[in-house]
Amino acid sequence: MKRNIMILAMLVLTSVMASAQKYALVDLEYILKNIPAYERATEQLSQVSKRWQAEVDALNTEATTMYKNYQNEVVFLSQEQKQARQNAIMQKEKEAADLKKKYFGPEGELFKKRESLMSPIQEEIYNAVKEVSELRGYQMVVDRASNSGIVFASPKIDISNEVLQKLGY
């Protein structure tokens, strides 16, 4: 009997503690759209990416042209000349692949550029969310924009505008 009462008391205490927690939503996509520095960084990344892609495309085009010329002249070439041309074509294709990896690979230049441009913005947003959360007593803040599976959330608990105000936007 005492054990059942103790279990019941623990359940009631747990449910009271759980209901005392405060949650909030934030829409990071909305916040980012309202930060001019993010738009500038995105545009800068887009321009750099296009420039680098053009360099890679130029090498690929050069390799393709070399291959087409090789196909047109293959009947007139000696075995040594064929081998030399094939090696040159493979070298050009390798240069293009290496350049693409250098710029767009997992640890490539684009990744580093994105990291250097976006990290300060993300850090600033995180600190603003943290300040608003501490000020209002939220234990957890969930990003509404991510695929978190939120089916419904009251707009009353969305603190996105407060975060933007804290950031000065």
mmCIF file of C-alpha atoms in Angstrom:
data_model
loop_
_atom_site.group_PDB
_atom_site.id
_atom_site.type_symbol
_atom_site.label_atom_id
_atom_site.label_comp_id
_atom_site.label_asym_id
_atom_site.label_seq_id
_atom_site.Cartn_x
_atom_site.Cartn_y
_atom_site.Cartn_z
ATOM 1 C CA MET A 1 0.000 0.000 0.000
ATOM 2 C CA LYS A 2 2.774 2.408 0.949
ATOM 3 C CA ARG A 3 4.602 1.486 -2.223
ATOM 4 C CA ASN A 4 1.566 2.321 -4.405
ATOM 5 C CA ILE A 5 1.160 5.675 -2.676
ATOM 6 C CA MET A 6 4.856 6.399 -3.172
ATOM 7 C CA ILE A 7 4.646 5.543 -6.894
ATOM 8 C CA LEU A 8 1.529 7.702 -7.270
ATOM 9 C CA ALA A 9 3.255 10.606 -5.520
ATOM 10 C CA MET A 10 6.281 10.249 -7.811
ATOM 11 C CA LEU A 11 4.055 10.268 -10.900
ATOM 12 C CA VAL A 12 2.212 13.384 -9.736
ATOM 13 C CA LEU A 13 5.491 15.132 -8.896
ATOM 14 C CA THR A 14 6.973 14.210 -12.288
ATOM 15 C CA SER A 15 3.925 15.464 -14.177
ATOM 16 C CA VAL A 16 3.946 18.736 -12.228
ATOM 17 C CA MET A 17 7.646 19.229 -12.981
ATOM 18 C CA ALA A 18 7.126 18.408 -16.673
ATOM 19 C CA SER A 19 4.247 20.862 -17.011
ATOM 20 C CA ALA A 20 6.343 23.603 -15.418
ATOM 21 C CA GLN A 21 8.825 23.517 -18.295
ATOM 22 C CA LYS A 22 8.464 26.263 -20.875
ATOM 23 C CA TYR A 23 9.032 25.763 -24.582
ATOM 24 C CA ALA A 24 9.357 28.167 -27.475
ATOM 25 C CA LEU A 25 9.648 28.034 -31.216
ATOM 26 C CA VAL A 26 11.972 29.968 -33.438
ATOM 27 C CA ASP A 27 11.904 30.125 -37.224
ATOM 28 C CA LEU A 28 15.556 30.321 -38.245
ATOM 29 C CA GLU A 29 14.652 30.538 -41.917
ATOM 30 C CA TYR A 30 12.555 33.654 -41.220
ATOM 31 C CA ILE A 31 15.314 35.148 -39.072
ATOM 32 C CA LEU A 32 17.992 34.536 -41.697
ATOM 33 C CA LYS A 33 15.842 36.119 -44.418
ATOM 34 C CA ASN A 34 15.657 39.279 -42.305
ATOM 35 C CA ILE A 35 19.405 39.600 -41.733
ATOM 36 C CA PRO A 36 21.115 41.580 -44.515
ATOM 37 C CA ALA A 37 24.539 40.097 -43.674
ATOM 38 C CA TYR A 38 23.158 36.620 -44.411
ATOM 39 C CA GLU A 39 21.832 37.749 -47.795
ATOM 40 C CA ARG A 40 25.200 39.327 -48.648
ATOM 41 C CA ALA A 41 27.068 36.190 -47.553
ATOM 42 C CA THR A 42 24.755 33.984 -49.612
ATOM 43 C CA GLU A 43 25.259 36.186 -52.670
ATOM 44 C CA GLN A 44 29.025 36.171 -52.171
ATOM 45 C CA LEU A 45 29.035 32.372 -51.905
ATOM 46 C CA SER A 46 26.926 32.114 -55.037
ATOM 47 C CA GLN A 47 29.313 34.325 -57.017
ATOM 48 C CA VAL A 48 32.397 32.450 -55.825
ATOM 49 C CA SER A 49 30.731 29.121 -56.559
ATOM 50 C CA LYS A 50 29.821 30.216 -60.095
ATOM 51 C CA ARG A 51 33.363 31.456 -60.752
ATOM 52 C CA TRP A 52 34.907 28.223 -59.509
ATOM 53 C CA GLN A 53 32.398 26.117 -61.439
ATOM 54 C CA ALA A 54 33.323 28.049 -64.587
ATOM 55 C CA GLU A 55 36.989 27.144 -64.025
ATOM 56 C CA VAL A 56 36.113 23.463 -63.633
ATOM 57 C CA ASP A 57 33.826 23.588 -66.676
ATOM 58 C CA ALA A 58 36.585 25.199 -68.750
ATOM 59 C CA LEU A 59 38.955 22.322 -67.935
ATOM 60 C CA ASN A 60 36.244 19.763 -68.717
ATOM 61 C CA THR A 61 35.508 21.493 -72.021
ATOM 62 C CA GLU A 62 39.197 21.487 -72.851
ATOM 63 C CA ALA A 63 39.390 17.760 -72.104
ATOM 64 C CA THR A 64 36.309 17.104 -74.245
ATOM 65 C CA THR A 65 37.774 19.105 -77.116
ATOM 66 C CA MET A 66 41.049 17.217 -76.825
ATOM 67 C CA TYR A 67 39.140 13.913 -76.944
ATOM 68 C CA LYS A 68 37.109 14.938 -80.005
ATOM 69 C CA ASN A 69 40.265 16.032 -81.815
ATOM 70 C CA TYR A 70 41.895 12.740 -80.848
ATOM 71 C CA GLN A 71 38.954 10.769 -82.260
ATOM 72 C CA ASN A 72 39.138 12.715 -85.537
ATOM 73 C CA GLU A 73 42.889 12.166 -85.913
ATOM 74 C CA VAL A 74 43.316 8.693 -84.392
ATOM 75 C CA VAL A 75 43.686 6.948 -87.746
ATOM 76 C CA PHE A 76 46.621 9.173 -88.684
ATOM 77 C CA LEU A 77 48.537 8.812 -85.399
ATOM 78 C CA SER A 78 51.283 6.369 -84.539
ATOM 79 C CA GLN A 79 50.951 4.186 -81.453
ATOM 80 C CA GLU A 80 53.240 6.503 -79.468
ATOM 81 C CA GLN A 81 51.253 9.575 -80.526
ATOM 82 C CA LYS A 82 47.989 7.843 -79.589
ATOM 83 C CA GLN A 83 49.370 6.991 -76.168
ATOM 84 C CA ALA A 84 50.661 10.542 -75.666
ATOM 85 C CA ARG A 85 47.287 12.048 -76.609
ATOM 86 C CA GLN A 86 45.393 9.617 -74.364
ATOM 87 C CA ASN A 87 47.682 10.483 -71.467
ATOM 88 C CA ALA A 88 47.200 14.212 -72.106
ATOM 89 C CA ILE A 89 43.416 13.783 -72.166
ATOM 90 C CA MET A 90 43.446 11.741 -68.955
ATOM 91 C CA GLN A 91 45.715 14.326 -67.332
ATOM 92 C CA LYS A 92 43.323 17.144 -68.272
ATOM 93 C CA GLU A 93 40.351 15.161 -66.909
ATOM 94 C CA LYS A 94 42.281 14.524 -63.702
ATOM 95 C CA GLU A 95 43.094 18.242 -63.409
ATOM 96 C CA ALA A 96 39.377 19.038 -63.724
ATOM 97 C CA ALA A 97 38.418 16.420 -61.139
ATOM 98 C CA ASP A 98 41.136 17.611 -58.739
ATOM 99 C CA LEU A 99 40.063 21.220 -59.137
ATOM 100 C CA LYS A 100 36.437 20.292 -58.539
ATOM 101 C CA LYS A 101 37.447 18.403 -55.377
ATOM 102 C CA LYS A 102 39.604 21.334 -54.240
ATOM 103 C CA TYR A 103 36.740 23.799 -54.607
ATOM 104 C CA PHE A 104 33.632 21.723 -53.894
ATOM 105 C CA GLY A 105 34.849 18.714 -51.896
ATOM 106 C CA PRO A 106 33.865 18.005 -48.269
ATOM 107 C CA GLU A 107 36.813 20.038 -46.972
ATOM 108 C CA GLY A 108 37.051 22.236 -50.062
ATOM 109 C CA GLU A 109 37.358 25.954 -50.516
ATOM 110 C CA LEU A 110 33.579 26.489 -50.753
ATOM 111 C CA PHE A 111 33.056 24.709 -47.438
ATOM 112 C CA LYS A 112 35.746 26.855 -45.803
ATOM 113 C CA LYS A 113 34.323 30.039 -47.324
ATOM 114 C CA ARG A 114 30.801 29.159 -46.185
ATOM 115 C CA GLU A 115 32.103 28.388 -42.706
ATOM 116 C CA SER A 116 33.971 31.703 -42.464
ATOM 117 C CA LEU A 117 30.987 33.740 -43.690
ATOM 118 C CA MET A 118 28.155 31.940 -41.909
ATOM 119 C CA SER A 119 29.689 31.038 -38.539
ATOM 120 C CA PRO A 120 29.617 34.593 -37.153
ATOM 121 C CA ILE A 121 25.970 35.004 -38.202
ATOM 122 C CA GLN A 122 24.979 31.649 -36.704
ATOM 123 C CA GLU A 123 26.851 32.433 -33.497
ATOM 124 C CA GLU A 124 25.105 35.797 -33.215
ATOM 125 C CA ILE A 125 21.685 34.178 -33.718
ATOM 126 C CA TYR A 126 22.477 31.449 -31.187
ATOM 127 C CA ASN A 127 23.493 34.018 -28.580
ATOM 128 C CA ALA A 128 20.335 36.065 -29.202
ATOM 129 C CA VAL A 129 18.130 32.965 -28.891
ATOM 130 C CA LYS A 130 19.945 32.036 -25.696
ATOM 131 C CA GLU A 131 19.462 35.519 -24.209
ATOM 132 C CA VAL A 132 15.748 35.608 -25.062
ATOM 133 C CA SER A 133 15.317 32.078 -23.704
ATOM 134 C CA GLU A 134 17.045 32.883 -20.446
ATOM 135 C CA LEU A 135 15.102 36.138 -20.116
ATOM 136 C CA ARG A 136 11.740 34.425 -20.651
ATOM 137 C CA GLY A 137 12.637 31.212 -18.815
ATOM 138 C CA TYR A 138 12.465 28.718 -21.679
ATOM 139 C CA GLN A 139 14.056 25.345 -21.115
ATOM 140 C CA MET A 140 13.888 24.382 -24.777
ATOM 141 C CA VAL A 141 13.650 26.237 -28.072
ATOM 142 C CA VAL A 142 12.773 24.306 -31.235
ATOM 143 C CA ASP A 143 13.467 25.471 -34.795
ATOM 144 C CA ARG A 144 10.161 25.582 -36.631
ATOM 145 C CA ALA A 145 11.872 25.756 -40.059
ATOM 146 C CA SER A 146 13.682 22.436 -39.693
ATOM 147 C CA ASN A 147 12.074 19.106 -40.489
ATOM 148 C CA SER A 148 11.459 18.356 -36.845
ATOM 149 C CA GLY A 149 8.000 16.915 -37.280
ATOM 150 C CA ILE A 150 6.086 19.724 -35.563
ATOM 151 C CA VAL A 151 2.482 19.320 -36.635
ATOM 152 C CA PHE A 152 1.077 22.326 -34.800
ATOM 153 C CA ALA A 153 2.587 25.068 -32.713
ATOM 154 C CA SER A 154 0.910 28.119 -31.319
ATOM 155 C CA PRO A 155 2.260 31.376 -32.748
ATOM 156 C CA LYS A 156 2.210 32.711 -29.180
ATOM 157 C CA ILE A 157 5.345 30.746 -28.346
ATOM 158 C CA ASP A 158 7.270 31.800 -31.489
ATOM 159 C CA ILE A 159 10.109 34.085 -30.383
ATOM 160 C CA SER A 160 11.547 34.769 -33.858
ATOM 161 C CA ASN A 161 10.662 38.486 -33.800
ATOM 162 C CA GLU A 162 12.189 38.879 -30.335
ATOM 163 C CA VAL A 163 15.396 37.273 -31.594
ATOM 164 C CA LEU A 164 15.444 39.678 -34.557
ATOM 165 C CA GLN A 165 14.921 42.617 -32.170
ATOM 166 C CA LYS A 166 17.758 41.342 -29.989
ATOM 167 C CA LEU A 167 19.942 41.203 -33.113
ATOM 168 C CA GLY A 168 18.944 44.760 -33.974
ATOM 169 C CA TYR A 169 16.828 44.014 -37.065
#
